[in-house]
GROMACS .gro file of C-alpha atoms in nm:
model
  113
    1MET     CA    1   8.911  11.749  11.792
    2ASN     CA    2   9.147  11.457  11.851
    3ILE     CA    3   9.499  11.590  11.787
    4GLN     CA    4   9.811  11.375  11.774
    5ILE     CA    5  10.153  11.535  11.731
    6PHE     CA    6  10.440  11.317  11.612
    7GLY     CA    7  10.776  11.483  11.661
    8THR     CA    8  11.085  11.503  11.876
    9LYS     CA    9  11.144  11.692  12.198
   10LYS     CA   10  11.430  11.893  12.042
   11CYS     CA   11  11.239  12.002  11.729
   12PHE     CA   12  11.142  12.371  11.745
   13ASP     CA   13  10.852  12.332  11.501
   14THR     CA   14  10.713  12.050  11.715
   15LYS     CA   15  10.731  12.274  12.022
   16LYS     CA   16  10.556  12.552  11.830
   17ALA     CA   17  10.281  12.311  11.722
   18GLU     CA   18  10.227  12.198  12.082
   19ARG     CA   19  10.212  12.561  12.194
   20TYR     CA   20   9.965  12.647  11.913
   21PHE     CA   21   9.711  12.391  12.036
   22LYS     CA   22   9.778  12.455  12.405
   23GLU     CA   23   9.705  12.827  12.359
   24ARG     CA   24   9.369  12.735  12.208
   25GLY     CA   25   9.281  12.492  12.486
   26VAL     CA   26   9.301  12.185  12.262
   27LYS     CA   27   9.425  11.868  12.425
   28VAL     CA   28   9.700  11.693  12.228
   29GLN     CA   29   9.866  11.354  12.241
   30PHE     CA   30  10.241  11.386  12.184
   31ILE     CA   31  10.431  11.089  12.040
   32ASP     CA   32  10.810  11.115  12.052
   33MET     CA   33  10.935  10.964  11.727
   34LYS     CA   34  11.277  10.889  11.876
   35GLU     CA   35  11.120  10.670  12.144
   36LYS     CA   36  10.818  10.516  11.973
   37GLY     CA   37  10.763  10.627  11.616
   38MET     CA   38  10.457  10.562  11.402
   39SER     CA   39  10.283  10.231  11.357
   40GLN     CA   40  10.232  10.099  11.003
   41GLY     CA   41   9.865  10.203  11.014
   42GLU     CA   42   9.945  10.555  11.132
   43PHE     CA   43  10.217  10.586  10.869
   44ASN     CA   44   9.979  10.477  10.591
   45SER     CA   45   9.706  10.713  10.714
   46VAL     CA   46   9.941  11.011  10.727
   47LYS     CA   47  10.098  10.923  10.392
   48GLN     CA   48   9.754  10.913  10.231
   49ALA     CA   49   9.640  11.238  10.396
   50VAL     CA   50   9.943  11.443  10.291
   51GLY     CA   51   9.967  11.317   9.934
   52GLY     CA   52  10.229  11.044   9.938
   53VAL     CA   53  10.556  10.941  10.093
   54LEU     CA   54  10.762  11.205   9.908
   55THR     CA   55  10.584  11.478  10.109
   56LEU     CA   56  10.702  11.316  10.432
   57ILE     CA   57  11.074  11.311  10.350
   58ASN     CA   58  11.288  11.577  10.515
   59GLU     CA   59  11.550  11.680  10.258
   60GLN     CA   60  11.748  11.857  10.536
   61CYS     CA   61  11.782  11.552  10.765
   62LYS     CA   62  12.118  11.463  10.919
   63ASP     CA   63  12.129  11.103  10.791
   64LYS     CA   64  12.247  11.182  10.437
   65GLU     CA   65  12.337  10.821  10.363
   66ALA     CA   66  11.984  10.693  10.433
   67LEU     CA   67  11.838  10.989  10.245
   68SER     CA   68  12.045  10.912   9.934
   69ARG     CA   69  11.940  10.544   9.945
   70ILE     CA   70  11.576  10.651   9.949
   71GLN     CA   71  11.611  10.903   9.665
   72TYR     CA   72  11.723  10.635   9.421
   73ALA     CA   73  11.483  10.360   9.532
   74SER     CA   74  11.162  10.257   9.358
   75MET     CA   75  10.837  10.399   9.502
   76ILE     CA   76  10.750  10.077   9.687
   77ASN     CA   77  11.099  10.062   9.837
   78LYS     CA   78  11.082  10.434   9.928
   79GLU     CA   79  10.774  10.376  10.141
   80LYS     CA   80  10.933  10.077  10.310
   81ARG     CA   81  11.262  10.257  10.376
   82VAL     CA   82  11.099  10.576  10.507
   83PHE     CA   83  10.888  10.367  10.747
   84GLU     CA   84  11.200  10.181  10.864
   85ASN     CA   85  11.403  10.507  10.896
   86GLN     CA   86  11.151  10.742  11.055
   87GLN     CA   87  11.426  10.989  11.145
   88LEU     CA   88  11.397  11.097  10.778
   89ILE     CA   89  11.040  11.224  10.826
   90LYS     CA   90  10.972  11.598  10.858
   91THR     CA   91  10.832  11.698  11.194
   92PRO     CA   92  10.588  11.777  11.335
   93ILE     CA   93  10.324  11.552  11.189
   94VAL     CA   94   9.990  11.667  11.323
   95ARG     CA   95   9.692  11.433  11.287
   96ASN     CA   96   9.326  11.510  11.337
   97GLY     CA   97   9.139  11.190  11.255
   98LYS     CA   98   9.193  11.122  10.884
   99LYS     CA   99   9.346  11.467  10.824
  100ALA     CA  100   9.718  11.532  10.868
  101THR     CA  101   9.985  11.792  10.807
  102VAL     CA  102  10.364  11.772  10.784
  103GLY     CA  103  10.561  12.064  10.926
  104TYR     CA  104  10.438  12.375  11.106
  105MET     CA  105  10.109  12.470  10.934
  106PRO     CA  106   9.887  12.683  11.161
  107GLU     CA  107   9.682  12.805  10.864
  108VAL     CA  108   9.559  12.448  10.805
  109TRP     CA  109   9.507  12.376  11.177
  110LYS     CA  110   9.290  12.688  11.205
  111GLU     CA  111   9.048  12.533  10.953
  112TRP     CA  112   9.015  12.226  11.178
  113GLU     CA  113   8.876  12.431  11.470
   0.00000   0.00000   0.00000
């Protein structure tokens, strides 16, 4: 299993995801989205695995202005704007090869073991 966790150090769900895999002895690669973020390829892979860009958007994010600009944009512009404003993405994003989840989803991760 090759697990990547995209999140922030202050996100409680990200910490819970890290703990989930650590307790099971699974090595993870943590990517802090405030420092680095996702590459275009990673973004496209995750977007495809979770069912589209709308699944990635965090409706509870603090940047309400950017969120409102995305809500009224066309689908092509939504993808572009979410990639450019990655603080709008729900965390954690957990990747296992071509599979991915958004948010804390231990029931799905258990199937990966």
